[in-house]
Coordinates of C-alpha atoms in Angstrom, one line a residue:
Chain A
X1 CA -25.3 -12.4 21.9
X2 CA -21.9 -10.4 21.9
X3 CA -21.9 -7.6 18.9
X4 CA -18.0 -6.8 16.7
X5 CA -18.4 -3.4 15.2
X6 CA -15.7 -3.2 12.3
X7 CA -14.5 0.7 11.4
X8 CA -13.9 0.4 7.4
X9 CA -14.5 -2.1 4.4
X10 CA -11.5 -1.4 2.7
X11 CA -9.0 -4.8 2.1
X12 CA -8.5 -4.7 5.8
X13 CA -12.0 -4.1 6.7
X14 CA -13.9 -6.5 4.4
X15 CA -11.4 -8.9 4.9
X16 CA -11.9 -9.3 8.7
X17 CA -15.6 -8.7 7.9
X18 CA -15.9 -11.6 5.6
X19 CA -13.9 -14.0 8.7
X20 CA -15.8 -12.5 11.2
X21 CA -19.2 -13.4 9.4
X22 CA -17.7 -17.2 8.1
X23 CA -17.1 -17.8 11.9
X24 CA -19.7 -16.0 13.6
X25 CA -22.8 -16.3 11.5
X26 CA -26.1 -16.4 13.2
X27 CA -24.3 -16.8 16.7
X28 CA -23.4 -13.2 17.0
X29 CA -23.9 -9.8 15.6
X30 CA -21.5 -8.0 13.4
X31 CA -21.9 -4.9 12.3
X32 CA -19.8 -2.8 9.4
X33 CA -19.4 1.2 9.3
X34 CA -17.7 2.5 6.1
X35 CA -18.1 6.0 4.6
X36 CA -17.7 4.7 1.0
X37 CA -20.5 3.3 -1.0
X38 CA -18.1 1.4 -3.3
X39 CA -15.9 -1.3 -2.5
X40 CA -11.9 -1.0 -4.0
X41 CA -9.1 -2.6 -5.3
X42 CA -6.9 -0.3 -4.5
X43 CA -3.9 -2.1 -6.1
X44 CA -5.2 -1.7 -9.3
X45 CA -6.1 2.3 -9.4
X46 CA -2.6 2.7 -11.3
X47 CA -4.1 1.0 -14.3
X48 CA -7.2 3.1 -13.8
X49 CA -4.7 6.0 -14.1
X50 CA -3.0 4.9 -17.6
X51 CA -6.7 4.0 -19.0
X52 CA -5.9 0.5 -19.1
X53 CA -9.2 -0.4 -16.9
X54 CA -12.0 2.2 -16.1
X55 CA -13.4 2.9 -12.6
X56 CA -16.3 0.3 -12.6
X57 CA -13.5 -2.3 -13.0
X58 CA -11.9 -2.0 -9.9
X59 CA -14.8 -1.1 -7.7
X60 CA -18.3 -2.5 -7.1
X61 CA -21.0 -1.8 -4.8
X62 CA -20.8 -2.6 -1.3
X63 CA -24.4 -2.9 -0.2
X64 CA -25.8 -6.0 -2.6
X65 CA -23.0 -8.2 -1.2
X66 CA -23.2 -7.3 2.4
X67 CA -27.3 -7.7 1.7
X68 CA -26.3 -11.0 0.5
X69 CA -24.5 -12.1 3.6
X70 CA -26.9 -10.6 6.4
X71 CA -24.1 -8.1 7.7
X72 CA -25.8 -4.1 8.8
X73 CA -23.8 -2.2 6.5
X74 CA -23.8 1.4 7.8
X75 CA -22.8 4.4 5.5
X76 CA -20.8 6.9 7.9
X77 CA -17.8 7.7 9.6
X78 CA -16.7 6.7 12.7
X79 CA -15.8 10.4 15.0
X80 CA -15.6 9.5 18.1
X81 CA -14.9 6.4 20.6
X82 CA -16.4 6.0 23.9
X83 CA -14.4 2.7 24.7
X84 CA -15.6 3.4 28.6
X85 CA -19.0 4.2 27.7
X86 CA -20.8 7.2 28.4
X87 CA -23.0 9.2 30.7
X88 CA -26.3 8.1 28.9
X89 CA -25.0 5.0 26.9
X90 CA -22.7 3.1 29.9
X91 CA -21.6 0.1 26.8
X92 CA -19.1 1.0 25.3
X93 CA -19.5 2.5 22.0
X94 CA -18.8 4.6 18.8
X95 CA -20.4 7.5 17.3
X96 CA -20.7 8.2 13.6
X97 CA -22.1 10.2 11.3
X98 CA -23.5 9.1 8.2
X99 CA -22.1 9.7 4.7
X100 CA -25.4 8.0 2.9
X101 CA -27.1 10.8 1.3
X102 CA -30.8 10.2 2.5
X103 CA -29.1 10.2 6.2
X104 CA -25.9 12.7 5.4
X105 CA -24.7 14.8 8.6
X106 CA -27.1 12.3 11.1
X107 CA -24.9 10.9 14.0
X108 CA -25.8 7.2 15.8
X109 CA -24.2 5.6 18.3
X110 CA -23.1 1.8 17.9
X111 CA -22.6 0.1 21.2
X112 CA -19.8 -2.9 20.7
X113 CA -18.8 -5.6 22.5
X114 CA -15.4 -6.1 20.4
X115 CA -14.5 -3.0 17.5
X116 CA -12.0 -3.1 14.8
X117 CA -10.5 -0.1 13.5
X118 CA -10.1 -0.6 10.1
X119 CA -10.2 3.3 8.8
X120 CA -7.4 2.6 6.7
X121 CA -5.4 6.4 6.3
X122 CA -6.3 10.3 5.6
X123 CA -4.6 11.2 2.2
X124 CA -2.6 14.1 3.8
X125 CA -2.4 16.0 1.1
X126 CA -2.4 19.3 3.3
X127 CA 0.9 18.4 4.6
X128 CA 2.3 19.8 1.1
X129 CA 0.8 23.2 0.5
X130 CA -0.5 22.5 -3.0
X131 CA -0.2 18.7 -3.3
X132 CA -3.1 17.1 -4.4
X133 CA -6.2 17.6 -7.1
X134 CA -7.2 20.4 -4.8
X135 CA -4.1 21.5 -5.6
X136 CA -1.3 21.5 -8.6
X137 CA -0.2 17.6 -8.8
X138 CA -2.2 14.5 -9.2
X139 CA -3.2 11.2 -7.5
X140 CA -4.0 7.3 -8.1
X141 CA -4.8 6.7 -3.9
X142 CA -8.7 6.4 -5.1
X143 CA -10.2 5.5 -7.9
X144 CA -12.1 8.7 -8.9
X145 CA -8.5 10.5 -8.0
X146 CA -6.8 7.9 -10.9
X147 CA -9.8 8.3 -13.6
X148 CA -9.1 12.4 -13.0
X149 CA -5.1 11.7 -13.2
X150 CA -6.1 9.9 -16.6
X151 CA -7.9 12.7 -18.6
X152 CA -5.1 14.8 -17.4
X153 CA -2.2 12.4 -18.4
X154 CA -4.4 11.8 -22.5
X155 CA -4.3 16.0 -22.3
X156 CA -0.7 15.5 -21.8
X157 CA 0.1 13.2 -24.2
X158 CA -1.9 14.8 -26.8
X159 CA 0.1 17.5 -26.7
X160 CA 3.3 15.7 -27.5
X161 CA 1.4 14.2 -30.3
X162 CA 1.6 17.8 -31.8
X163 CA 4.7 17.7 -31.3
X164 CA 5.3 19.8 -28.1
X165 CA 7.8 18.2 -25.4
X166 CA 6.6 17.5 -21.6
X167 CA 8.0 16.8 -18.2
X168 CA 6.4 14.2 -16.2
X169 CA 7.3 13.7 -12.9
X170 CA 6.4 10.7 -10.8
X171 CA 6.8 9.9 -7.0
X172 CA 6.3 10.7 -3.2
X173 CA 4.9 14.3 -2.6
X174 CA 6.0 15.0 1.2
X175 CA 9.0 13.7 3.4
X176 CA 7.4 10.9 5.1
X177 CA 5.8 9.4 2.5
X178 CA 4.6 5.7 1.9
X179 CA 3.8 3.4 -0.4
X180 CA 6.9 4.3 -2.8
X181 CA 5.9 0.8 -4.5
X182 CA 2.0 2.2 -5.9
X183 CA 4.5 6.1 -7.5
X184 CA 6.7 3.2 -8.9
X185 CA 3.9 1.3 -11.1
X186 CA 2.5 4.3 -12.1
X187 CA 5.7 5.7 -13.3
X188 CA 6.3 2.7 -15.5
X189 CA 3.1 2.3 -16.4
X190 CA 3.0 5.7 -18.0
X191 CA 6.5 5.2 -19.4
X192 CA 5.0 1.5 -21.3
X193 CA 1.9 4.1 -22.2
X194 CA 4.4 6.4 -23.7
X195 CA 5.7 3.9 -25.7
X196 CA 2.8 3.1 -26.8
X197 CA 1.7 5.8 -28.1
X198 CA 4.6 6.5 -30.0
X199 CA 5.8 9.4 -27.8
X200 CA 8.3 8.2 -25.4
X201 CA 10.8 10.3 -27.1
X202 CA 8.9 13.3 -26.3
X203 CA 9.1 13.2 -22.6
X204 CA 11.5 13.5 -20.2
X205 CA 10.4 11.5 -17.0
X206 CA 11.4 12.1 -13.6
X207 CA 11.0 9.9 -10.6
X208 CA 10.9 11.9 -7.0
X209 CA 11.2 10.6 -3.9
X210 CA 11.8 10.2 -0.1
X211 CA 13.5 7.4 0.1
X212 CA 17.0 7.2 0.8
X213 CA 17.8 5.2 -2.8
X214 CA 16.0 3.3 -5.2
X215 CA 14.6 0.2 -4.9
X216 CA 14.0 1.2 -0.7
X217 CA 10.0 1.0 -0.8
X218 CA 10.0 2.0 2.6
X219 CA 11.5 -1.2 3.6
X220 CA 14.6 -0.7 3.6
X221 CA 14.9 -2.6 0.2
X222 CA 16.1 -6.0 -0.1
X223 CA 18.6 -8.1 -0.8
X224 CA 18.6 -11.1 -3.1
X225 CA 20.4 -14.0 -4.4
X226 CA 21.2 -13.4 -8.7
X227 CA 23.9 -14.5 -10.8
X228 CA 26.2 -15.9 -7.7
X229 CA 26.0 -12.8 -6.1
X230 CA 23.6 -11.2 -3.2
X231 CA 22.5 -7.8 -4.6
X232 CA 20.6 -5.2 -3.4
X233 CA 17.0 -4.0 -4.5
X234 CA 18.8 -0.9 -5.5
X235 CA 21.0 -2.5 -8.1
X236 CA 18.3 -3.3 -9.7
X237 CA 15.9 -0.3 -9.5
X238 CA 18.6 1.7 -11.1
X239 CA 19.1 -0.8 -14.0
X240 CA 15.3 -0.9 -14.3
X241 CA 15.1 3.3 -14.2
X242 CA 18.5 3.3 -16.4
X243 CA 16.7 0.9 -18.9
X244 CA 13.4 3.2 -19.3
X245 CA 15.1 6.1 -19.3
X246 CA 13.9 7.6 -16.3
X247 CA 15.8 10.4 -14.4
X248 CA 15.7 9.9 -10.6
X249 CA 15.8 12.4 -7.5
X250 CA 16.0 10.6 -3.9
X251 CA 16.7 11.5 -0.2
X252 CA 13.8 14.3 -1.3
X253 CA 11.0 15.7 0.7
X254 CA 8.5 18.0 -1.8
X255 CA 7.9 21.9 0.3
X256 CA 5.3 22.9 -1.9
X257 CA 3.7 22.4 -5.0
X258 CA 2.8 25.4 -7.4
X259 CA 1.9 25.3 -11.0
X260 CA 3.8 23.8 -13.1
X261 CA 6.5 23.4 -10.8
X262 CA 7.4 22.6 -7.0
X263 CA 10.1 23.0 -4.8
X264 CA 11.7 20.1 -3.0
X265 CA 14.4 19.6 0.2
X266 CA 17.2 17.1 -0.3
X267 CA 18.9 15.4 2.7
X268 CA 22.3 17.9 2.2
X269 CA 19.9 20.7 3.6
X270 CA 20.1 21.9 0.0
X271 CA 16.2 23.4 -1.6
X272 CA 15.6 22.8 -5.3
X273 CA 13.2 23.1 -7.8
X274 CA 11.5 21.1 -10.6
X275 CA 9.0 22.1 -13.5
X276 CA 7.1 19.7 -14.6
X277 CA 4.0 19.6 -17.2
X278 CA 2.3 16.4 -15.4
X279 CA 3.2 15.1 -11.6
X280 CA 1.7 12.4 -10.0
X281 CA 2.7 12.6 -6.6
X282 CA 1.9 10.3 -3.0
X283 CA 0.2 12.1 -0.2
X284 CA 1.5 11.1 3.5
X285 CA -0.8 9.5 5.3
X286 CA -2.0 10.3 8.7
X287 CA -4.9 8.8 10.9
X288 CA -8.2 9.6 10.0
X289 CA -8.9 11.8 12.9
X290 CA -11.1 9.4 15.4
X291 CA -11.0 10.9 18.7
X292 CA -11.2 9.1 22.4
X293 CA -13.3 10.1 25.5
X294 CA -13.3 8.3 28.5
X295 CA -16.2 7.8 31.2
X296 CA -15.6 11.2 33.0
X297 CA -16.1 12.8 29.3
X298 CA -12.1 13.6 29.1
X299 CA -10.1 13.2 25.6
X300 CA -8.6 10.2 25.8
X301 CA -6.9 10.3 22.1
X302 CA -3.4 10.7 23.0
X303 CA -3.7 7.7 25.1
X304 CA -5.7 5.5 22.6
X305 CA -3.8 6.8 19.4
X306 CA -0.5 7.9 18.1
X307 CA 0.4 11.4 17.3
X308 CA -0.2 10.5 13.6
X309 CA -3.6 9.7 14.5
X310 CA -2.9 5.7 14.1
X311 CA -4.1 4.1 16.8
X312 CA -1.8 2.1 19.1
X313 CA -1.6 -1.6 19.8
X314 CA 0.5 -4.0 21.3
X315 CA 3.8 -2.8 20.0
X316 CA 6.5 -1.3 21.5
X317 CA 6.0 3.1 21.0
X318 CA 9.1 3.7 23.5
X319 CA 10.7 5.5 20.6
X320 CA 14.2 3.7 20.9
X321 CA 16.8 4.8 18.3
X322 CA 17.5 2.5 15.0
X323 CA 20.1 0.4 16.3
X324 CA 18.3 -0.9 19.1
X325 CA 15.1 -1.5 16.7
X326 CA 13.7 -5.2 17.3
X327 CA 11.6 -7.4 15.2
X328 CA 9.5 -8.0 18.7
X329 CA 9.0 -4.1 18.6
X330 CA 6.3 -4.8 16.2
X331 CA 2.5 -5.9 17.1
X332 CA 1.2 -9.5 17.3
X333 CA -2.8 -9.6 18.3
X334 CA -3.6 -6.3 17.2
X335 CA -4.7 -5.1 20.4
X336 CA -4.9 -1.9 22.1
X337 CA -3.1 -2.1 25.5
X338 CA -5.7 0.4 27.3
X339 CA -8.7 -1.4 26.4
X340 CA -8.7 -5.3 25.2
X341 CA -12.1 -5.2 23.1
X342 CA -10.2 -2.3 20.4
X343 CA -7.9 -3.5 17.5
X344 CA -6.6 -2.1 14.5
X345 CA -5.3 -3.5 11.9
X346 CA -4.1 -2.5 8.1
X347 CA -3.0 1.0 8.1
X348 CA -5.0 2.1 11.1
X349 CA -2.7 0.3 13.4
X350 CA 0.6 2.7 14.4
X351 CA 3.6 0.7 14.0
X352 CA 6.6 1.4 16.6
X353 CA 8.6 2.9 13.6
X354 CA 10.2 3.0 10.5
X355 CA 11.8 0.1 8.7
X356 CA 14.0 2.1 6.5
X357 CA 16.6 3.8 8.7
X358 CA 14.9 7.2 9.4
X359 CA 17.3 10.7 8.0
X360 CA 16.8 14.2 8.9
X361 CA 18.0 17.1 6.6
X362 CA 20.6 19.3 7.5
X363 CA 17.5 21.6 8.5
X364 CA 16.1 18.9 10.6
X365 CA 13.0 18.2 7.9
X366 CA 12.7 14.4 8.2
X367 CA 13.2 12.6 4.9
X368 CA 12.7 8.7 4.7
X369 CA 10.3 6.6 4.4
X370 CA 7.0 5.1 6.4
X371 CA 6.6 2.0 7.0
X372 CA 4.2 0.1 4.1
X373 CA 1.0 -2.2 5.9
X374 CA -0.6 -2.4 2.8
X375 CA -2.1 -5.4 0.6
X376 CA -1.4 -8.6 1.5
X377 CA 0.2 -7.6 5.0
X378 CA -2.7 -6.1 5.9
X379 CA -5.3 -8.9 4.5
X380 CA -3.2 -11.3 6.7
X381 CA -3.5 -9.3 9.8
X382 CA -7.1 -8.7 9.2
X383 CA -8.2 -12.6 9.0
X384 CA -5.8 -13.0 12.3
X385 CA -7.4 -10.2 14.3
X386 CA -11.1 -11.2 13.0
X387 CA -10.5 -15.4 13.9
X388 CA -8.8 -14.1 17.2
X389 CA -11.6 -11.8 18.1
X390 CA -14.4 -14.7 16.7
X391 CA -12.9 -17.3 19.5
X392 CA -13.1 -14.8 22.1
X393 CA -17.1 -14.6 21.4
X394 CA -17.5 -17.8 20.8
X395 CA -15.9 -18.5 24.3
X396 CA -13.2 -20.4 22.4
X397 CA -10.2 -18.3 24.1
X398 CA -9.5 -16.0 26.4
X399 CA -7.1 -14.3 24.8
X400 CA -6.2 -13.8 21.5
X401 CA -4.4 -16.8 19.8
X402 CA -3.2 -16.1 16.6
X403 CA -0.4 -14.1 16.5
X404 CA 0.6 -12.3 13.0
X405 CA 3.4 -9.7 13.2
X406 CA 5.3 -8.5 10.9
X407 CA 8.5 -9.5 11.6
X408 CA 7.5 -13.3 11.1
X409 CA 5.1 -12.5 8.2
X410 CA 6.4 -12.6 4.5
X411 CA 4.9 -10.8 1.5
X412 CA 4.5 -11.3 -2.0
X413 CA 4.6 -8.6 -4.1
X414 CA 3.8 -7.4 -8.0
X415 CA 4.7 -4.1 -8.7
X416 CA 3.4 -3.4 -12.5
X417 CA 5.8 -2.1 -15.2
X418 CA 3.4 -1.9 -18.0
X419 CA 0.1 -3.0 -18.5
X420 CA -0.2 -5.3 -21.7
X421 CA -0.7 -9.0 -22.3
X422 CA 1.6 -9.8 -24.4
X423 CA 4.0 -7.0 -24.0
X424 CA 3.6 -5.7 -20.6
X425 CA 6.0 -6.7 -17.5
X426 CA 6.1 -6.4 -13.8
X427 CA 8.9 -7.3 -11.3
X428 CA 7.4 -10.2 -9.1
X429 CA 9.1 -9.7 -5.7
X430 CA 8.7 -12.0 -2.3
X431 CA 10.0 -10.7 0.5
X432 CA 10.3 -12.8 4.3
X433 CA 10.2 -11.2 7.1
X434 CA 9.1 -7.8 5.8
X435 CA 10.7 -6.1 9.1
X436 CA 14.2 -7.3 8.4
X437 CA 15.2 -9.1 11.5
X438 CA 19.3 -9.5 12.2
X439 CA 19.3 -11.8 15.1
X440 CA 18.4 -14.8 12.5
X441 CA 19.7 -13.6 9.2
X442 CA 22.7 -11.5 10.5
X443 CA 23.8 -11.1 6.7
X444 CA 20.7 -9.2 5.1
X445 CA 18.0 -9.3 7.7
X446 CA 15.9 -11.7 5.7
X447 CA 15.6 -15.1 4.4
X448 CA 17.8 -15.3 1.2
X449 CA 15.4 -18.8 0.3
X450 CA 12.4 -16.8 0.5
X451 CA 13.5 -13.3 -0.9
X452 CA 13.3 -12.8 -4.4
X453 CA 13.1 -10.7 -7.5
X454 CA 12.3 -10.5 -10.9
X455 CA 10.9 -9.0 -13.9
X456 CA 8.7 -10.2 -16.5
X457 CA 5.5 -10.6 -18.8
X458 CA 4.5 -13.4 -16.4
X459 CA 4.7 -10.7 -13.9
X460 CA 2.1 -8.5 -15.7
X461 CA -0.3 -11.9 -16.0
X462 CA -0.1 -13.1 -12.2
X463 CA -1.4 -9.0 -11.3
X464 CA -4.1 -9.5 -14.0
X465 CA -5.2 -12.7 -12.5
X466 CA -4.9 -11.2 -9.0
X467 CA -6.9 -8.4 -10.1
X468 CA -10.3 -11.0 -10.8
X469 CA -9.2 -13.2 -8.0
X470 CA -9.7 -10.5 -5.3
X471 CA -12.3 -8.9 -6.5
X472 CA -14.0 -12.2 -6.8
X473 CA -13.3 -13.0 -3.1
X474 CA -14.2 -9.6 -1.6
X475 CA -17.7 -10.4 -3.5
X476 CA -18.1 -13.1 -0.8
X477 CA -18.6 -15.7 -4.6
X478 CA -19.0 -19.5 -3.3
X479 CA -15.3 -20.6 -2.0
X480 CA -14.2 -17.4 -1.3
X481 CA -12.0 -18.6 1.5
X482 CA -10.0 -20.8 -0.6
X483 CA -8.4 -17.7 -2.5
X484 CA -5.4 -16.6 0.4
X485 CA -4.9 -12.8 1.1
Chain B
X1 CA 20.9 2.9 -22.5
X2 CA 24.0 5.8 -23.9
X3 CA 27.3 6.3 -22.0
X4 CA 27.8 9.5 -23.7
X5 CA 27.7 11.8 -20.3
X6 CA 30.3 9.8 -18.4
X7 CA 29.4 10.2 -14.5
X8 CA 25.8 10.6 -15.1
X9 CA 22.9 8.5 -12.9
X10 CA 22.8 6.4 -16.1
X11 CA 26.3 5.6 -16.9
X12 CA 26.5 3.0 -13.8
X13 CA 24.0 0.6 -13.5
X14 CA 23.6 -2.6 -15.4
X15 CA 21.2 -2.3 -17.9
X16 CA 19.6 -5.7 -19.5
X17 CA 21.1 -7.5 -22.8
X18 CA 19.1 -7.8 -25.7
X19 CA 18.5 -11.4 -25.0
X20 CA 17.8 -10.8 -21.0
X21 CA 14.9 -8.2 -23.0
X22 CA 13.6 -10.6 -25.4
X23 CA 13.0 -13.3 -22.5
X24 CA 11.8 -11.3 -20.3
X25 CA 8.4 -11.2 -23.0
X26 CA 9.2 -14.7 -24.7
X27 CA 5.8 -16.2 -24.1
X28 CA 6.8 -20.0 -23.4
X29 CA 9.7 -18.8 -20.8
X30 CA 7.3 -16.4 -19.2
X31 CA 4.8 -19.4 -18.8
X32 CA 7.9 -21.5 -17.4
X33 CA 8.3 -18.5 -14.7
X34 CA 4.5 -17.7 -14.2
X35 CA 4.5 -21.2 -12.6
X36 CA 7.9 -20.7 -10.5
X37 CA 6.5 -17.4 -9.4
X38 CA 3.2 -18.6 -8.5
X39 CA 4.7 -21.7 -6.8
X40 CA 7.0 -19.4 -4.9
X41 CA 4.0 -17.3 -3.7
X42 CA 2.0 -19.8 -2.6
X43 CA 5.1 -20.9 -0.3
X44 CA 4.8 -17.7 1.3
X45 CA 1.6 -17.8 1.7
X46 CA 1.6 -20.8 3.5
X47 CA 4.0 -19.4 6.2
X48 CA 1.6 -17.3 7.8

């Protein structure tokens, strides 16, 4: 009986956990390490932060559902890899150290025959001296970090229901930010709040960020097919922002954040700064700092991860400039190149670089964008890696089968403008190949058939329905599978 | 939408007509795209 350790039961995670177990069950062992208790949909955490749903809505409990499929559900974090084994454990295996209260601070190791890293990212919010709760600005990456944004966003509007007038900012708090797509639904979903509450014209709102226009989303943006012409993303971003009012600073990387105002670096070398009353602004992410030792007890990490702490895989980390970038630059299986029993998929997985065209300031600061592997990507990637690694057990393969880059992997996308049922809209975007690929569509990079974009109520209804359809799926309910990722 | 500051962020991008605003939350044309977008998802889906 071989044994798959899985690092994290986050979308990623529980995703190839839930594969792993439909394919596996009974015939092997599979194990799942997590340090949270709760399980969550991330996606919707913006609507967490605008009090449209509370926390319990978007998260559950992790243990009754893995109790209910028979999978070891471990409490802890993983610290350190011994892919080699070690002097008085030869399998290979993993330490942790448990997060569960009644073990807190205890360490175990977990030998594995396969192990997917699944840690998902640190919130770097240290990378910005006063970014973060800790600090001056505010967060929706975790659930209890949106509920906390929300009492602080009701203090704020309270006020302008006396009558005072407030600066919210919204957007990316460091140079190499991602997931530009979660700072845009907030910022509209406060802006529909506004409205709402009878207040929009008491706040000016200010959107920050690193990428090089609107509409980028670390993607380089796209470019679609509307009223006989092909149009970029950023045509449309700016009508959307120009619509709502919404004042917007790109090509900026945030130095520091103090209170009540922070200072940011534009791509002309230039340094500014911006009050605000209220700023919701993205941490970087960085790896979550899983170290590597080999047999002979030396650090391996540089070998098994990137220097952003993501581990490596079987892309291409040469470090070529932009125009020689390639869509075969980007992974297939999953798996590390050192050791063929490690993967990593979702955000734990380093990509080769960018897809926006990177920038440097005039001081050499890099500003752009990181490449997104979130939601559905990563859900994709995850069922791929855990059916590849399922055959290999089962003695089905020898090597892995399933191939699932992103360069021949589309994504569908709603990004919510304001959370309401009968008034609320989101722009309902598709997207094929996410890593624009100019060998077949020499135009635009991608599919003009499959690339597409537009906003609407029925937007706001297909997120709403998403919302109980995954979180009906992650609680492994009968016909789970049937709902895609 | 105001063009009073001439050269401003807001004086160049297209911004929506009134009618382009009023479908974009007219129930039955949002039900008509709700199945166009789902359909179109659903395509995607299928091509991984």
């Amino acid at each position: 009986m071989a044994k798959l350790v899985i690092l994290g039961a986050g979308i990623a995670g529980h995703t190839a956990a839930l594969h792993a177990h439909r394919k596996l069950r009974g015939r092997h062992e599979l194990v799942v390490v997590t340090p949270n208790r709760k399980w969550n949909w991330i996606p919707s955490n913006i609507w967490v932060g605008v009090g449209f749903m509370g926390v319990d809505d978007v998260t559950f409990d992790l243990a009754p559902v893995y109790r209910k499929l028979g999978i070891p559900l471990y409490q802890a974090r993983a610290t350190t890899l011994y892919p080699e084994g070690s002097d008085d454990q030869p399998l290979p295996h993993v330490e942790i150290s448990y997060t569960d209260p009644e073990r807190a601070g205890q360490t175990e190791k977990l030998t594995y025959d396969y192990l997917i890293n699944a840690t998902g990212p640190k919130l770097n919010f240290a990378a910005t001296p006063g970014l973060g709760p800790a600090g001056h600005s505010h967060s929706v990456c975790t659930f209890d970090h949106a509920a906390e944004t929300f009492s602080r966003l009701e203090a704020c509007i309270q006020r302008m229901e006396r009558g005072e007038r407030q600066t919210l900012v919204v957007g990316t708090g460091h140079g190499t930010c991602t997931c530009q797509g979660a700072a845009f639904e907030y910022l509209f979903n406060v802006e529909y709040l506004l409205q709402r509450r009878g207040v929009r014209d008491r706040a000016d709102l200010v959107w920050i960020s690193n990428e090089m226009e609107l509409g980028d989303f670390g993607m380089g943006g796209m470019h679609i097919k509307r009223g006989g012409y092909i149009t970029h993303s950023r045509i449309f971003a700016e009508s959307l922002y120009t619509e709502r009012g919404v004042r917007w600073i790109t090509k900026a990387g945030v130095k520091e954040v103090q209170d009540g105002h922070f200072h940011y670096e534009t791509l002309d070398g230039q340094s500014h700064e911006q009050a605000f009353d209220f700023a919701m602004l993205l941490p970087p992410f960085s790896g979550t700092g899983l170290s590597a030792i080999n047999r002979r007890g030396e650090n391996i990490t540089a070998t098994v991860f990137a220097p952003n702490g993501f581990m490596k895989v079987d892309a291409d980390y040469s470090g070529k400039p932009y125009e020689q970038w390639d869509p075969g630059d980007w992974p297939e299986t999953y798996q590390n190149p050192d050791y063929p029993n490690l993967f990593a998929v979702g955000i734990a997985f380093a990509p080769p670089h960018a897809i926006s065209k990177p920038a440097q300031s005039a001081k050499g600061t890099p500003i752009f964008p990181t490449p997104p592997r979130t939601g559905m990507p990563s859900g994709v990637m995850a069922r791929q890696v855990a059916l590849n690694i399922a055959d290999l057990m089962t003695g089905k393969a020898e090597q892995p089968t399933r191939k699932s880059s992103m360069a021949r992997m589309g994504a569908a996308c709603i990004a919510s403008a304001g959370a309401g049922m009968l008034r609320g809209s989101a722009v309902s975007m598709t997207v094929y190949p996410i890593i624009p690929d100019f060998k077949t569509y020499p135009d635009t990079g991608r599919s003009l058939r499959y690339t597409s974009g537009e906003i609407g109520l029925a937007g706001h209804w297909i997120k709403y329905l998403l919302h109980f359809g995954f979180l009906y799926k992650a609680k492994a309910n009968p016909l789970w599978q049937v709902i895609p990722e | 939408m105001s063009t009073r500051d001439p050269y401003e962020q807001s004086y160049y991008p297209p911004v929506p007509t009134r009618l382009v605003r009023w479908m974009r939350t007219n129930w039955l044309w949002q039900f008509v795209r709700f199945l166009i977008l789902n359909a179109k998802m659903l395509r995607m889906v299928r091509k991984h």
